[in-house]
């Protein structure tokens, strides 16, 4: 397995260090930009912990493995990291990949703090070994559905690809919208963009949600819809957050603005969030996404756990219900939530935002849950 160099100096041989395994998508077909932001947050927090004296004098060491959005590769990485003696595994952005990592961590008895994946069923059965910072998909996507209803959009079409994650999102939207007078039509994303536009017109859709990968086929779909005069009034949305990253704006320009998506940030950051955000911006050379904050919060939580409960894996896992940490986006505590199989932060702030058509580099908050 190819291993990227660790920005935290993770591959040194200091036996006194406390190792954390980090799963991050850093190569295609993974969402590389999301992986870069996640790693920036993880690494910044590790550096800050070490600059403050580490954990009882022992430095944290981040051992990074690239998942490339491959579930099998992620599971193999958990095996390798467990063998290397990590105290816990952190990270991952893609839900299907995080699910594979969580299953393997549960089987091996390795604590896994999932930073950014949202799929409700992160493990098949309830587990004590896995906790999660990102909100469950059902929570965030129901908030998105409420936004659609408030915007008067009830005839919803989804362009979707085969995936447990996209299928789950479609089901959440349908279950939430149907009792409130909404309908959800599934369109196969393998349709040509022109055929998809024809289907939207035929069905009288008032919104099209992109439950597809980026840049393909999301970018050509957006371009086709924006150029079809018959669809001038349709709302194009992307609940999974594709427009969050600069790569989206670079690919689509003005066409990429005005496309609402989910973002896990408060309306205003507190002093801690402001400080971390400034550091992340300097590190990334651009505005940090919510994914970067998720990375920082992940290490911040684990550092508190390691200080108070030690590095024994079982002790780390047993500590989840006792976590009480100030994060960049609010106080973090984990609890058991109905139908969620892992320890869950309930809840991080959730927003529906878009890029301002007048200023595509700026975001507008459209709805908050």
PDB file of N, CA, C and O in Angstrom, residues 219-250:
ATOM      1  N   UNK A 219     -20.523  17.919 -13.058  1.00  0.00           N
ATOM      2  CA  UNK A 219     -20.232  19.144 -13.805  1.00  0.00           C
ATOM      3  C   UNK A 219     -20.988  19.206 -15.132  1.00  0.00           C
ATOM      4  O   UNK A 219     -21.653  20.212 -15.428  1.00  0.00           O
ATOM      5  N   UNK A 220     -20.950  18.178 -15.987  1.00  0.00           N
ATOM      6  CA  UNK A 220     -21.711  18.276 -17.235  1.00  0.00           C
ATOM      7  C   UNK A 220     -23.225  18.365 -17.028  1.00  0.00           C
ATOM      8  O   UNK A 220     -23.921  19.011 -17.822  1.00  0.00           O
ATOM      9  N   UNK A 221     -23.753  17.746 -15.967  1.00  0.00           N
ATOM     10  CA  UNK A 221     -25.185  17.871 -15.688  1.00  0.00           C
ATOM     11  C   UNK A 221     -25.534  19.319 -15.369  1.00  0.00           C
ATOM     12  O   UNK A 221     -26.505  19.882 -15.890  1.00  0.00           O
ATOM     13  N   UNK A 222     -24.751  19.952 -14.493  1.00  0.00           N
ATOM     14  CA  UNK A 222     -25.024  21.353 -14.128  1.00  0.00           C
ATOM     15  C   UNK A 222     -24.965  22.240 -15.369  1.00  0.00           C
ATOM     16  O   UNK A 222     -25.846  23.087 -15.592  1.00  0.00           O
ATOM     17  N   UNK A 223     -23.947  22.055 -16.183  1.00  0.00           N
ATOM     18  CA  UNK A 223     -23.824  22.894 -17.383  1.00  0.00           C
ATOM     19  C   UNK A 223     -25.030  22.737 -18.297  1.00  0.00           C
ATOM     20  O   UNK A 223     -25.561  23.724 -18.828  1.00  0.00           O
ATOM     21  N   UNK A 224     -25.486  21.502 -18.476  1.00  0.00           N
ATOM     22  CA  UNK A 224     -26.622  21.267 -19.367  1.00  0.00           C
ATOM     23  C   UNK A 224     -27.895  21.908 -18.826  1.00  0.00           C
ATOM     24  O   UNK A 224     -28.658  22.540 -19.584  1.00  0.00           O
ATOM     25  N   UNK A 225     -28.141  21.765 -17.521  1.00  0.00           N
ATOM     26  CA  UNK A 225     -29.346  22.340 -16.928  1.00  0.00           C
ATOM     27  C   UNK A 225     -29.304  23.862 -17.003  1.00  0.00           C
ATOM     28  O   UNK A 225     -30.306  24.521 -17.324  1.00  0.00           O
ATOM     29  N   UNK A 226     -28.154  24.442 -16.705  1.00  0.00           N
ATOM     30  CA  UNK A 226     -28.045  25.903 -16.726  1.00  0.00           C
ATOM     31  C   UNK A 226     -28.280  26.471 -18.128  1.00  0.00           C
ATOM     32  O   UNK A 226     -28.739  27.609 -18.268  1.00  0.00           O
ATOM     33  N   UNK A 227     -27.972  25.691 -19.149  1.00  0.00           N
ATOM     34  CA  UNK A 227     -28.092  26.192 -20.521  1.00  0.00           C
ATOM     35  C   UNK A 227     -29.444  25.866 -21.166  1.00  0.00           C
ATOM     36  O   UNK A 227     -29.713  26.295 -22.283  1.00  0.00           O
ATOM     37  N   UNK A 228     -30.283  25.131 -20.465  1.00  0.00           N
ATOM     38  CA  UNK A 228     -31.588  24.740 -21.001  1.00  0.00           C
ATOM     39  C   UNK A 228     -32.635  25.763 -20.548  1.00  0.00           C
ATOM     40  O   UNK A 228     -32.997  25.820 -19.368  1.00  0.00           O
ATOM     41  N   UNK A 229     -33.127  26.560 -21.474  1.00  0.00           N
ATOM     42  CA  UNK A 229     -34.063  27.639 -21.129  1.00  0.00           C
ATOM     43  C   UNK A 229     -35.350  27.102 -20.515  1.00  0.00           C
ATOM     44  O   UNK A 229     -36.018  27.798 -19.749  1.00  0.00           O
ATOM     45  N   UNK A 230     -35.719  25.862 -20.846  1.00  0.00           N
ATOM     46  CA  UNK A 230     -36.933  25.271 -20.288  1.00  0.00           C
ATOM     47  C   UNK A 230     -36.813  25.080 -18.769  1.00  0.00           C
ATOM     48  O   UNK A 230     -37.816  24.940 -18.073  1.00  0.00           O
ATOM     49  N   UNK A 231     -35.584  25.068 -18.264  1.00  0.00           N
ATOM     50  CA  UNK A 231     -35.325  24.766 -16.851  1.00  0.00           C
ATOM     51  C   UNK A 231     -34.820  25.993 -16.088  1.00  0.00           C
ATOM     52  O   UNK A 231     -34.146  25.861 -15.068  1.00  0.00           O
ATOM     53  N   UNK A 232     -35.157  27.163 -16.596  1.00  0.00           N
ATOM     54  CA  UNK A 232     -34.635  28.394 -15.991  1.00  0.00           C
ATOM     55  C   UNK A 232     -35.066  28.554 -14.534  1.00  0.00           C
ATOM     56  O   UNK A 232     -34.349  29.176 -13.736  1.00  0.00           O
ATOM     57  N   UNK A 233     -36.216  27.984 -14.168  1.00  0.00           N
ATOM     58  CA  UNK A 233     -36.741  28.176 -12.814  1.00  0.00           C
ATOM     59  C   UNK A 233     -36.429  27.016 -11.875  1.00  0.00           C
ATOM     60  O   UNK A 233     -36.800  27.055 -10.700  1.00  0.00           O
ATOM     61  N   UNK A 234     -35.782  25.979 -12.361  1.00  0.00           N
ATOM     62  CA  UNK A 234     -35.532  24.816 -11.520  1.00  0.00           C
ATOM     63  C   UNK A 234     -34.406  25.099 -10.526  1.00  0.00           C
ATOM     64  O   UNK A 234     -33.467  25.847 -10.820  1.00  0.00           O
ATOM     65  N   UNK A 235     -34.546  24.568  -9.325  1.00  0.00           N
ATOM     66  CA  UNK A 235     -33.481  24.671  -8.329  1.00  0.00           C
ATOM     67  C   UNK A 235     -32.570  23.465  -8.478  1.00  0.00           C
ATOM     68  O   UNK A 235     -33.046  22.321  -8.494  1.00  0.00           O
ATOM     69  N   UNK A 236     -31.287  23.701  -8.609  1.00  0.00           N
ATOM     70  CA  UNK A 236     -30.306  22.619  -8.626  1.00  0.00           C
ATOM     71  C   UNK A 236     -29.655  22.569  -7.251  1.00  0.00           C
ATOM     72  O   UNK A 236     -29.203  23.603  -6.734  1.00  0.00           O
ATOM     73  N   UNK A 237     -29.648  21.400  -6.636  1.00  0.00           N
ATOM     74  CA  UNK A 237     -29.084  21.257  -5.300  1.00  0.00           C
ATOM     75  C   UNK A 237     -28.099  20.107  -5.230  1.00  0.00           C
ATOM     76  O   UNK A 237     -28.087  19.215  -6.081  1.00  0.00           O
ATOM     77  N   UNK A 238     -27.280  20.130  -4.187  1.00  0.00           N
ATOM     78  CA  UNK A 238     -26.262  19.091  -3.993  1.00  0.00           C
ATOM     79  C   UNK A 238     -26.087  18.860  -2.494  1.00  0.00           C
ATOM     80  O   UNK A 238     -25.134  19.355  -1.887  1.00  0.00           O
ATOM     81  N   UNK A 239     -27.016  18.120  -1.877  1.00  0.00           N
ATOM     82  CA  UNK A 239     -26.957  17.988  -0.419  1.00  0.00           C
ATOM     83  C   UNK A 239     -25.652  17.396   0.109  1.00  0.00           C
ATOM     84  O   UNK A 239     -25.257  17.690   1.236  1.00  0.00           O
ATOM     85  N   UNK A 240     -24.963  16.596  -0.674  1.00  0.00           N
ATOM     86  CA  UNK A 240     -23.730  15.966  -0.188  1.00  0.00           C
ATOM     87  C   UNK A 240     -22.557  16.934  -0.081  1.00  0.00           C
ATOM     88  O   UNK A 240     -21.513  16.570   0.463  1.00  0.00           O
ATOM     89  N   UNK A 241     -22.692  18.159  -0.607  1.00  0.00           N
ATOM     90  CA  UNK A 241     -21.668  19.169  -0.351  1.00  0.00           C
ATOM     91  C   UNK A 241     -20.658  19.400  -1.451  1.00  0.00           C
ATOM     92  O   UNK A 241     -19.628  20.045  -1.219  1.00  0.00           O
ATOM     93  N   UNK A 242     -20.935  18.926  -2.665  1.00  0.00           N
ATOM     94  CA  UNK A 242     -19.958  19.114  -3.734  1.00  0.00           C
ATOM     95  C   UNK A 242     -19.539  20.572  -3.943  1.00  0.00           C
ATOM     96  O   UNK A 242     -18.359  20.837  -4.189  1.00  0.00           O
ATOM     97  N   UNK A 243     -20.450  21.557  -3.834  1.00  0.00           N
ATOM     98  CA  UNK A 243     -20.031  22.938  -4.086  1.00  0.00           C
ATOM     99  C   UNK A 243     -19.202  23.574  -2.972  1.00  0.00           C
ATOM    100  O   UNK A 243     -18.799  24.732  -3.098  1.00  0.00           O
ATOM    101  N   UNK A 244     -18.935  22.852  -1.898  1.00  0.00           N
ATOM    102  CA  UNK A 244     -18.170  23.415  -0.781  1.00  0.00           C
ATOM    103  C   UNK A 244     -16.754  23.783  -1.193  1.00  0.00           C
ATOM    104  O   UNK A 244     -16.181  24.760  -0.708  1.00  0.00           O
ATOM    105  N   UNK A 245     -16.188  23.016  -2.109  1.00  0.00           N
ATOM    106  CA  UNK A 245     -14.757  23.123  -2.362  1.00  0.00           C
ATOM    107  C   UNK A 245     -14.441  23.996  -3.577  1.00  0.00           C
ATOM    108  O   UNK A 245     -15.235  24.115  -4.512  1.00  0.00           O
ATOM    109  N   UNK A 246     -13.242  24.586  -3.541  1.00  0.00           N
ATOM    110  CA  UNK A 246     -12.827  25.510  -4.594  1.00  0.00           C
ATOM    111  C   UNK A 246     -12.799  24.831  -5.960  1.00  0.00           C
ATOM    112  O   UNK A 246     -13.003  25.496  -6.986  1.00  0.00           O
ATOM    113  N   UNK A 247     -12.548  23.535  -5.985  1.00  0.00           N
ATOM    114  CA  UNK A 247     -12.506  22.798  -7.243  1.00  0.00           C
ATOM    115  C   UNK A 247     -13.830  22.915  -8.001  1.00  0.00           C
ATOM    116  O   UNK A 247     -13.861  22.978  -9.231  1.00  0.00           O
ATOM    117  N   UNK A 248     -14.932  22.943  -7.268  1.00  0.00           N
ATOM    118  CA  UNK A 248     -16.256  23.099  -7.874  1.00  0.00           C
ATOM    119  C   UNK A 248     -16.366  24.457  -8.560  1.00  0.00           C
ATOM    120  O   UNK A 248     -16.789  24.549  -9.725  1.00  0.00           O
ATOM    121  N   UNK A 249     -15.994  25.506  -7.851  1.00  0.00           N
ATOM    122  CA  UNK A 249     -16.075  26.850  -8.417  1.00  0.00           C
ATOM    123  C   UNK A 249     -15.149  26.999  -9.611  1.00  0.00           C
ATOM    124  O   UNK A 249     -15.489  27.654 -10.603  1.00  0.00           O
ATOM    125  N   UNK A 250     -13.979  26.373  -9.544  1.00  0.00           N
ATOM    126  CA  UNK A 250     -13.029  26.467 -10.653  1.00  0.00           C
ATOM    127  C   UNK A 250     -13.574  25.776 -11.897  1.00  0.00           C
ATOM    128  O   UNK A 250     -13.373  26.240 -13.027  1.00  0.00           O
TER     129      UNK A 250
END
